[in-house]
Every structure is written in structure tokens, then in C-alpha cells.
PDB file of C-alpha atoms in Angstrom:
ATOM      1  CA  UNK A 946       0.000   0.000   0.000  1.00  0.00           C
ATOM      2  CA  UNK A 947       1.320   3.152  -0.616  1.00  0.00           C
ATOM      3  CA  UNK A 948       0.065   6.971  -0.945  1.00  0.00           C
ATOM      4  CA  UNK A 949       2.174   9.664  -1.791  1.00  0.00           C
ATOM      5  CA  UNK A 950       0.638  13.453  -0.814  1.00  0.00           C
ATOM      6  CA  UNK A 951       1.774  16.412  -3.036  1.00  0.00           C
ATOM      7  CA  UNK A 952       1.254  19.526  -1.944  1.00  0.00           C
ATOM      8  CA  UNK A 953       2.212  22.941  -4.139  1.00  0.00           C
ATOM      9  CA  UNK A 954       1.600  26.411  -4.032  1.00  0.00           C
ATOM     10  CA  UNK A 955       0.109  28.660  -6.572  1.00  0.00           C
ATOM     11  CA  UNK A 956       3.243  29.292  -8.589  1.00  0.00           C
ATOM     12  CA  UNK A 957       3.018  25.575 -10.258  1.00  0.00           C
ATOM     13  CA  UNK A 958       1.847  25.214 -13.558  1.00  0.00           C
ATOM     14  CA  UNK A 959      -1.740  24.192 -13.316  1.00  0.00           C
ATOM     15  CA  UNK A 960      -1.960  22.876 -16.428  1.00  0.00           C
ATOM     16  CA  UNK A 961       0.538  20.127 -15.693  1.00  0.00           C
ATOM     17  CA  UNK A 962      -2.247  18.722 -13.861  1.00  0.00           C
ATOM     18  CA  UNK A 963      -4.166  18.036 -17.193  1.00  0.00           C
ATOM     19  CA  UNK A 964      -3.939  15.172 -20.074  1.00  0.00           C
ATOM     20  CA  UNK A 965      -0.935  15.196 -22.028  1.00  0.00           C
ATOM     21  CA  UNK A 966      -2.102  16.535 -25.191  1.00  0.00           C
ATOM     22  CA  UNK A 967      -4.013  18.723 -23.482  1.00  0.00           C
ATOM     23  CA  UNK A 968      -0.826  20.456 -21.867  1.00  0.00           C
ATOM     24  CA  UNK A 969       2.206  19.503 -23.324  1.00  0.00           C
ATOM     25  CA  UNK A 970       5.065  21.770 -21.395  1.00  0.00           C
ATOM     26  CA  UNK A 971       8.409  21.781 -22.338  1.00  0.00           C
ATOM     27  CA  UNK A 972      10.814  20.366 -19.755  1.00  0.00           C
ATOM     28  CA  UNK A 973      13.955  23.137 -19.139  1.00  0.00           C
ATOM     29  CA  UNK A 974      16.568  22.725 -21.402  1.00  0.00           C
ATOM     30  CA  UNK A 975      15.756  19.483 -22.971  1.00  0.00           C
ATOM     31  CA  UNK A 976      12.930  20.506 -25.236  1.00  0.00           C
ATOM     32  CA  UNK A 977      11.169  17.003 -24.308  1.00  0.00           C
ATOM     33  CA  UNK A 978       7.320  17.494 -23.412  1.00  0.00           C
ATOM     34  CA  UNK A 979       5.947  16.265 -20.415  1.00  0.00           C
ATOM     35  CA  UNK A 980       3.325  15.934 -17.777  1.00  0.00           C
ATOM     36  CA  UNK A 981       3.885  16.668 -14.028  1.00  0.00           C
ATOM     37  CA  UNK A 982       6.440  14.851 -13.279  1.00  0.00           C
ATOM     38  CA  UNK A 983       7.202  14.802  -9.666  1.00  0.00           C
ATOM     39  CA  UNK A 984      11.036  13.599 -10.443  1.00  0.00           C
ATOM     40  CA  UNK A 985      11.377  17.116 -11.918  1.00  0.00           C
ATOM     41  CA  UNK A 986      12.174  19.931 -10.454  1.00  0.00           C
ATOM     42  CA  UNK A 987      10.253  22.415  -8.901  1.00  0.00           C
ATOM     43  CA  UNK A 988       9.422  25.194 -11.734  1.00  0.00           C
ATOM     44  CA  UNK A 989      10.684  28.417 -10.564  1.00  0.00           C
ATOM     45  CA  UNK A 990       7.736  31.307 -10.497  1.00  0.00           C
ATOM     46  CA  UNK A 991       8.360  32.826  -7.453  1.00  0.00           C
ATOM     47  CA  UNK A 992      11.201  35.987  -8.207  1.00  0.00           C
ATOM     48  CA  UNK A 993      13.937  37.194  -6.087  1.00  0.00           C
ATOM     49  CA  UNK A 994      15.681  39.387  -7.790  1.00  0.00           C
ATOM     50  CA  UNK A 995      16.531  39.963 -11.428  1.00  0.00           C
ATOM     51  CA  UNK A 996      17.005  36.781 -12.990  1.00  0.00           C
ATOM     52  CA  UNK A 997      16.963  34.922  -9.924  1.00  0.00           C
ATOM     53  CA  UNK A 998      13.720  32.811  -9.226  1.00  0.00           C
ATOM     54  CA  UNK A 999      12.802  30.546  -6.474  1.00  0.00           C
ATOM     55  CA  UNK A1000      10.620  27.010  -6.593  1.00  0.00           C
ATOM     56  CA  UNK A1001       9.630  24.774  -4.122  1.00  0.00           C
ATOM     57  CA  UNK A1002       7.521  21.250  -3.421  1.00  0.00           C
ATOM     58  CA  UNK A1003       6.600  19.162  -0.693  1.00  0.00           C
ATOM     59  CA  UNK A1004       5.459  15.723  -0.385  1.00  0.00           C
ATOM     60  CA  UNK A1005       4.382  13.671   2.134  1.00  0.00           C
ATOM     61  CA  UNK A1006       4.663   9.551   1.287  1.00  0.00           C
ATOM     62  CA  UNK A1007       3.357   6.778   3.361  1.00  0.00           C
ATOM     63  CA  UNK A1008       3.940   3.032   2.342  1.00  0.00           C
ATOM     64  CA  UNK A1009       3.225  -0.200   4.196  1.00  0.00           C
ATOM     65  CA  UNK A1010       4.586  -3.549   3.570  1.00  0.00           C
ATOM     66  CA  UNK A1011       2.206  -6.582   4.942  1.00  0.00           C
ATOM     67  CA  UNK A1012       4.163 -10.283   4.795  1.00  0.00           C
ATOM     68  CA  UNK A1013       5.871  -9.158   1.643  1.00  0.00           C
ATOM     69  CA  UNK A1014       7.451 -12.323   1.030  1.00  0.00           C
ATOM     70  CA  UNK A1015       4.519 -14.399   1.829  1.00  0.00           C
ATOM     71  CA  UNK A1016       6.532 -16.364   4.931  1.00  0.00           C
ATOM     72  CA  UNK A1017       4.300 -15.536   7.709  1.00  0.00           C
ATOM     73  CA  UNK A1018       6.520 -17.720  10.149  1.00  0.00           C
ATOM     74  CA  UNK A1019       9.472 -14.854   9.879  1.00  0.00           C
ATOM     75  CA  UNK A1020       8.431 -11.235  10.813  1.00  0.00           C
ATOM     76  CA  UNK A1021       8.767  -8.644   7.713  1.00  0.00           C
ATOM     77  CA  UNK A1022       6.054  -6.364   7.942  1.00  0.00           C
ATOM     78  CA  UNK A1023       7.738  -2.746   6.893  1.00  0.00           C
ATOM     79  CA  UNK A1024       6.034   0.743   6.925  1.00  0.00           C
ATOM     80  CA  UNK A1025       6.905   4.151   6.430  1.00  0.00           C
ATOM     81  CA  UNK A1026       6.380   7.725   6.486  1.00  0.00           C
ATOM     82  CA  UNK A1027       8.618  10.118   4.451  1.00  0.00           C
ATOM     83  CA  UNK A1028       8.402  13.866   4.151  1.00  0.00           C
ATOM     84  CA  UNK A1029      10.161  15.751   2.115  1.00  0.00           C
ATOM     85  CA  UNK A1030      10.973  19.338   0.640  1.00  0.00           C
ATOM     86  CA  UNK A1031      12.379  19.968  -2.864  1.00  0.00           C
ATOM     87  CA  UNK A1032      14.196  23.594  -3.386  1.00  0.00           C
ATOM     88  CA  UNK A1033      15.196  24.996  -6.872  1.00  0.00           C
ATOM     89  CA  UNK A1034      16.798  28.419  -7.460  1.00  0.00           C
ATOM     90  CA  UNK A1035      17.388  29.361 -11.604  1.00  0.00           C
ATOM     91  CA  UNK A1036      19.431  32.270 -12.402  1.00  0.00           C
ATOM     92  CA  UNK A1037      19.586  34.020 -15.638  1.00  0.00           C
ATOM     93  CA  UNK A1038      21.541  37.112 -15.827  1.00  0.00           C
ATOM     94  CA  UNK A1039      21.573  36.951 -19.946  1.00  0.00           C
ATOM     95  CA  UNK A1040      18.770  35.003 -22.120  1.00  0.00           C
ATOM     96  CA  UNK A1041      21.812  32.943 -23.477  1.00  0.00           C
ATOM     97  CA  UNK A1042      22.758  31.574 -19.928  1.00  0.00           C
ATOM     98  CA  UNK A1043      20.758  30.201 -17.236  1.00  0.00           C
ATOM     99  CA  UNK A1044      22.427  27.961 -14.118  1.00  0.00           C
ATOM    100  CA  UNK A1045      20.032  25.774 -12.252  1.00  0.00           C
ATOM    101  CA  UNK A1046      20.404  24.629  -8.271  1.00  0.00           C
ATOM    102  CA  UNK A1047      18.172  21.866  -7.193  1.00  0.00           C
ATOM    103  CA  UNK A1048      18.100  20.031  -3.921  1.00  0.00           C
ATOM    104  CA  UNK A1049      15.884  17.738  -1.925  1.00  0.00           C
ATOM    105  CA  UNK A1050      15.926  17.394   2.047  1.00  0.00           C
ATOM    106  CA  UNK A1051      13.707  14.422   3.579  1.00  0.00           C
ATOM    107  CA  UNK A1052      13.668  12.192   6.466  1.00  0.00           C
ATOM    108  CA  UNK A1053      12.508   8.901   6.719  1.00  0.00           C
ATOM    109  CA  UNK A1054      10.107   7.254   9.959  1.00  0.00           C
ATOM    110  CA  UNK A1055      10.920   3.440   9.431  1.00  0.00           C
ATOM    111  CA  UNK A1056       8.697   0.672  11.377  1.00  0.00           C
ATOM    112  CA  UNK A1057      10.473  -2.577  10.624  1.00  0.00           C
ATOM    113  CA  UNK A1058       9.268  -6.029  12.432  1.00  0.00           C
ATOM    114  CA  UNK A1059      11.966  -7.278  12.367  1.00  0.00           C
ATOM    115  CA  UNK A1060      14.381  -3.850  13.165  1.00  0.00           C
ATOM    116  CA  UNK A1061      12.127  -1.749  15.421  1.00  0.00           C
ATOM    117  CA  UNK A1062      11.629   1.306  14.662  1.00  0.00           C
ATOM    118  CA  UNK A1063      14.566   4.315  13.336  1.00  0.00           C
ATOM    119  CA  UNK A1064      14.743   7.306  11.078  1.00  0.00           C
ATOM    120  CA  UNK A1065      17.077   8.548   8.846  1.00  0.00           C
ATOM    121  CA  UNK A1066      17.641  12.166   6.928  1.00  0.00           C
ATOM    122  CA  UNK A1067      18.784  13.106   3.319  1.00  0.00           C
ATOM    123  CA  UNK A1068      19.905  16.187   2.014  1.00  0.00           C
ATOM    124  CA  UNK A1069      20.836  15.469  -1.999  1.00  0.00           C
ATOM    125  CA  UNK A1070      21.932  17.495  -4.448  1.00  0.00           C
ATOM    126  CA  UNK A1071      19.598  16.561  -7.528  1.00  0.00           C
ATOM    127  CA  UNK A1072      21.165  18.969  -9.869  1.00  0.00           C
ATOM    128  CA  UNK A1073      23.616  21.634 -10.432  1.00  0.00           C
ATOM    129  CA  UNK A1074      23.900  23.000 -13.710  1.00  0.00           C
ATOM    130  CA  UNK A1075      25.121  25.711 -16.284  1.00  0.00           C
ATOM    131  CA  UNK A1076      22.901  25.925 -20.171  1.00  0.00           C
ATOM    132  CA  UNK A1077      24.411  28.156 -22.764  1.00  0.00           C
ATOM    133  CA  UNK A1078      21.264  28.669 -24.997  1.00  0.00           C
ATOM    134  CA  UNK A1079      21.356  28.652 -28.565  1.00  0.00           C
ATOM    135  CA  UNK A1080      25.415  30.359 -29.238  1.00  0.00           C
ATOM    136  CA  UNK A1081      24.110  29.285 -32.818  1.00  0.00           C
ATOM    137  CA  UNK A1082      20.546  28.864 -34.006  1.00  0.00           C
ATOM    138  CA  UNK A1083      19.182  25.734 -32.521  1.00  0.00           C
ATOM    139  CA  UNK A1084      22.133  24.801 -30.201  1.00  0.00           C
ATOM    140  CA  UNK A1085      21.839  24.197 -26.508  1.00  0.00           C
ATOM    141  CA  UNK A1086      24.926  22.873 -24.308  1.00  0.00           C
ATOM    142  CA  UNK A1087      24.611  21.922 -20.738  1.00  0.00           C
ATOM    143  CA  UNK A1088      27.415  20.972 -18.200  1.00  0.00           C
ATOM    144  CA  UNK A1089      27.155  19.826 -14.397  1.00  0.00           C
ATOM    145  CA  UNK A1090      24.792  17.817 -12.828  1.00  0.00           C
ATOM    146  CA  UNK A1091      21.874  17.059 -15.166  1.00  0.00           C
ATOM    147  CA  UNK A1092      18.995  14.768 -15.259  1.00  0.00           C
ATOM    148  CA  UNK A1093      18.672  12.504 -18.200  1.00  0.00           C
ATOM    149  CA  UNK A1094      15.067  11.838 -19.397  1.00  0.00           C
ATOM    150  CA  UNK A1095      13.167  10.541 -22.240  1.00  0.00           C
ATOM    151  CA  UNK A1096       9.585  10.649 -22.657  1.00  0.00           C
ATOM    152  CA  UNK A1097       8.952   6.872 -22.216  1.00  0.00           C
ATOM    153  CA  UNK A1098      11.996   6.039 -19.876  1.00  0.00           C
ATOM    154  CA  UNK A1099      13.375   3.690 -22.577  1.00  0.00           C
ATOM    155  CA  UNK A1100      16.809   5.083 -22.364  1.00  0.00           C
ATOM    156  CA  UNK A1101      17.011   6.390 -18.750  1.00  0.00           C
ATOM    157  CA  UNK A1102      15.484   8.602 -15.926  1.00  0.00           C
ATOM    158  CA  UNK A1103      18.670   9.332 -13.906  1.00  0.00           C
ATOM    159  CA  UNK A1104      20.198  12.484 -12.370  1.00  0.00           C
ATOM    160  CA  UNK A1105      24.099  12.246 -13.873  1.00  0.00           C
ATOM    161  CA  UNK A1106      27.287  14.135 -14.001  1.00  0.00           C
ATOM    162  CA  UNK A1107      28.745  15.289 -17.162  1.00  0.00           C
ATOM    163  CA  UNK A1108      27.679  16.983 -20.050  1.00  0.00           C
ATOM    164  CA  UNK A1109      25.495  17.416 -23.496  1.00  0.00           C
ATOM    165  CA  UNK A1110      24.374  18.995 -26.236  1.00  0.00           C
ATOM    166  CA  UNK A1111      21.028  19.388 -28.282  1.00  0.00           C
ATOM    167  CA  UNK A1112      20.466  20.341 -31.570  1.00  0.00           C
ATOM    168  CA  UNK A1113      17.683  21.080 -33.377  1.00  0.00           C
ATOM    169  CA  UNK A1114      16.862  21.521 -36.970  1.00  0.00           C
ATOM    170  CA  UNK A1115      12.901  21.678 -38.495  1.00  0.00           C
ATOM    171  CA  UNK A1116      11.788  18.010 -38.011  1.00  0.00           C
ATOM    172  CA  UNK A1117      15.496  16.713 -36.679  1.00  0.00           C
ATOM    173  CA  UNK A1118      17.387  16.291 -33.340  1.00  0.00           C
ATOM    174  CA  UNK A1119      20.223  15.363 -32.386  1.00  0.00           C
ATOM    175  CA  UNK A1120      21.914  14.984 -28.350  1.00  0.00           C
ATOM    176  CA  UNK A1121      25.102  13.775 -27.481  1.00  0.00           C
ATOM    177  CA  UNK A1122      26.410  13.459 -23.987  1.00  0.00           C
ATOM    178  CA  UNK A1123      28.987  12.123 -21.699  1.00  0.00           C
ATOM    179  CA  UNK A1124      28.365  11.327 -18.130  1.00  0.00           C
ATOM    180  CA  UNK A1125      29.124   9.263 -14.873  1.00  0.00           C
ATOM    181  CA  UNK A1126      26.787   8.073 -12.535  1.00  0.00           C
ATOM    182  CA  UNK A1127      27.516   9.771  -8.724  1.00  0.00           C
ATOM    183  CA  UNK A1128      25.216   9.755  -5.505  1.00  0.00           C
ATOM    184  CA  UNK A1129      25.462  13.389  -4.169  1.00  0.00           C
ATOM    185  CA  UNK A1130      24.266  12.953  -0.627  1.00  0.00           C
ATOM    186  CA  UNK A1131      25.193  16.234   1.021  1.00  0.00           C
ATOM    187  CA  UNK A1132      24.956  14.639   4.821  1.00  0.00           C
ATOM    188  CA  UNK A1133      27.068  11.571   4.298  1.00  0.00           C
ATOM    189  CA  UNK A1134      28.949  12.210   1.427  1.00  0.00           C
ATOM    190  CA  UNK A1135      28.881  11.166  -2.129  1.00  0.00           C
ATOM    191  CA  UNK A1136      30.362   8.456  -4.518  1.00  0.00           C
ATOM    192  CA  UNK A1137      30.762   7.130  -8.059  1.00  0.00           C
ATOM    193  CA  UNK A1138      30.745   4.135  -9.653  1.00  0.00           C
ATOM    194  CA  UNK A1139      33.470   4.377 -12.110  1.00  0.00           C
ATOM    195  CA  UNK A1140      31.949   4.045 -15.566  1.00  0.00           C
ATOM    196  CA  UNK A1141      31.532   7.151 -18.007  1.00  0.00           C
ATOM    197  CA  UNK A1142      28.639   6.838 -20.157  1.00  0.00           C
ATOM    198  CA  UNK A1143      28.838   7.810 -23.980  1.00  0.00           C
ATOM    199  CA  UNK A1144      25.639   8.800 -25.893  1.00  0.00           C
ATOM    200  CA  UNK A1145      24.484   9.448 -28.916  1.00  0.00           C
ATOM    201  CA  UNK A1146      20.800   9.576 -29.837  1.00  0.00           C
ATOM    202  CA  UNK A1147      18.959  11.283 -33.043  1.00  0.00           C
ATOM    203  CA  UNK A1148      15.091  11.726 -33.653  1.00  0.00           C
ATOM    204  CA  UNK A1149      13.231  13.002 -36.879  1.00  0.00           C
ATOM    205  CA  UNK A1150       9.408  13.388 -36.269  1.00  0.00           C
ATOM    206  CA  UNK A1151       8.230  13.075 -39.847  1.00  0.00           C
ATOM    207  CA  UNK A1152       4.450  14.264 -38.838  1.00  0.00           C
ATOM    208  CA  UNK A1153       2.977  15.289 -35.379  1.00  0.00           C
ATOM    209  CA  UNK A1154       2.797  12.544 -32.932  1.00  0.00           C
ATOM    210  CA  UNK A1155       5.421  10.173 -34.862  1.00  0.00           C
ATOM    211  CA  UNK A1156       8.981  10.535 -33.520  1.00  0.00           C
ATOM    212  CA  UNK A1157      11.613   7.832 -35.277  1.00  0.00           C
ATOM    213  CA  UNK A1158      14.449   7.761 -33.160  1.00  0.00           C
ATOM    214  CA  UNK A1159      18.085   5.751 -32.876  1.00  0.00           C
ATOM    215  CA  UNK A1160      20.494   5.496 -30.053  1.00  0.00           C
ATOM    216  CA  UNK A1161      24.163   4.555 -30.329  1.00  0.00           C
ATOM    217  CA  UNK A1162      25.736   4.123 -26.664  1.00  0.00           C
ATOM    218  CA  UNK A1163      29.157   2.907 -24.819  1.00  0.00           C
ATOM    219  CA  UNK A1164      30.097   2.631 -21.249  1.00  0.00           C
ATOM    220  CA  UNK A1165      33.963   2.602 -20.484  1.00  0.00           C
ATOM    221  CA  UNK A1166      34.737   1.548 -17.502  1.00  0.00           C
ATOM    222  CA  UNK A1167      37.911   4.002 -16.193  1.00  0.00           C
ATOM    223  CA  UNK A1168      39.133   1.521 -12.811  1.00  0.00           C
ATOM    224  CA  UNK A1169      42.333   0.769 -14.624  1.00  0.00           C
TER     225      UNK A1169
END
């Protein structure tokens, strides 16, 4: 059983609450429509001071676990409680750059069976990153820590470290990135895992609604 709780203020895009064709929104940076999406982060419509704009979300989750694995002879139940707060600052002194700060704070309320009961707190760093905006006609080139997303989640739905670049032409597009996977947990520290991930990926979109697209990718591992 679980129920997640989102609560937002009136500086979130209402219309992310509607069907997708309906109110298709362009995702920051990536030019990929979406839905709300609460992996995103929060949209930042509450201003500061020139250029600078503040966003914020909450969410309260609740999940219980009942015999999960169906053994009723060892004790497993699990339930939990988890708010959390998600904080994102964009700053754009020029239209060509922007720089976007996004972190999430949230501590857990664990009632294990088996363990007792504990709680735990995270403070993590979902991303960090600068976009020069279109230095030429339809090119956009991002560098820090960036989430990775595809419409479908075929390829990935991961925050990563590295960098890309979009183009776009008419009916074409084209990204190309390199990144490395690294858990950015400001309370306890952060690590990687040692593998830098090459992409390359190209769409063409012959009519509305039809995207054809190919992906050409390569981990290297760099523990030598």
C-alpha cells in the first residue's frame, strides 16, 4: 500500500495537472514534453531578484509492507512515512545563460518487524547546472549535474554528471552526452561508480505525434 501526498503552491503550472495533449510543457533545457512529473524539479515562479527565481515542493509519502514475502513464520512487515521538501533556485543574468540549483531534504520514519523502529535524513543534491542557450541557431549545451530523461523512460530517468548537447533543426534532433553516474548525498557524502557513459541519440518526427528515433551508446569503464 502506498500513498504519496503532493502539496504545491500557486506558482506551479496548473496545467501540468491536465492530459498530455491537453498540456504539453516543455521540460527546461531538454525541449522534451511532459506531464507533471514529480522527479522534476520544482518550476521556478516565485522571483527574487533579477534573474533569480525561487521554486519549491513538498510531499508527504506513506507506504506499508504486509508479509511481503509471503513467509508468515518470519516477521517482515515494513512501513513508512517520508516527508520531504524539494528547493530549486534558476538564475539568468543573460537570455543565453541560465544555471540551475536543485536540492531535496527528507527524512525517513521506518517501522520494521523485524528492526524496530529508526529514522534517517537526506539532504541530496539533484542537480547543479550551467545551459548556454542557442550560441548558434538551434544549439543548446549543458554541463554539471543534469537529469537525463526521455519521454517513455526507454533510455534512462537518472540524475548524472557530465555533459550534453542538443540540436535542433525543423523536423530533426540530435543529443550527445557524456556522463558518470555519482550519488550526491550532502549529509554523508557522495560516490561514483566508475563508468563514463557515452551517448548518442537522433530523432526526426516526420508528422505530429510520430517521432523515429536511434540510439548509439558505450560505457567505459575508467578503474584501470
Amino acid at each position: 500500500l502506498t500513498a504519496v501526498l503532493l502539496l504545491v503552491g500557486p506558482w506551479t503550472d496548473r496545467s501540468a495537472f491536465a492530459q498530455p495533449k491537453e498540456a504539453a510543457v516543455k521540460e527546461a533545457g531538454t525541449g522534451e514534453a511532459a506531464i507533471f512529473d514529480s522527479g522534476a524539479a520544482p518550476r521556478t515562479r516565485i522571483p527574487l531578484a533579477p534573474g533569480l527565481s525561487l521554486g519549491f515542493r513538498t510531499e508527504l509519502q506513506y507506504q506499508r509492507e504486509d508479509n511481503f514475502d509471503l513467509e508468515k513464520a518470519v516477521p517482515d512487515d515494513v512501513r513508512f512515512f517520508e516527508p520531504l521538501v524539494r528547493v530549486a533556485l534558476s538564475y539568468a543574468p543573460r537570455p543565453m545563460f541560465s544555471l540551475l540549483i536543485d536540492v531535496e531534504g527528507a527524512r525517513r520514519f521506518l517501522d520494521d518487524e523485524e528492526n524496530k523502529k529508526k529514522s534517517e535524513s537526506r539532504l541530496e543534491l539533484k542537480q547543479a547546472y550551467l545551459s548556454v542557450n542557442e550560441p548558434v541557431p538551434g544549439l543548446t549545451v549543458q554541463a554539471g549535474r543534469i537529469r537525463f530523461k526521455d519521454n517513455r523512460e526507454w533510455l534512462y530517468d537518472e540524475e548524472l554528471d557530465g555533459g550534453r548537447i542538443f540540436y535542433v533543426f525543423s523536423r530533426f534532433a540530435a543529443e550527445a552526452s557524456v556522463t558518470q553516474k555519482n550519488t550526491r548525498d550532502l549529509l554523508r557524502g557522495g560516490g561514483g561508480d566508475d563508468i563514463k557513459n557515452f551517448v548518442l541519440v537522433g530523432r526526426y518526427s516526420p508528422v505530429d505525434d510520430v517521432e523515429i528515433a536511434g540510439k548509439r551508446q558505450r560505457a567505459l569503464c575508467m578503474d584501470l
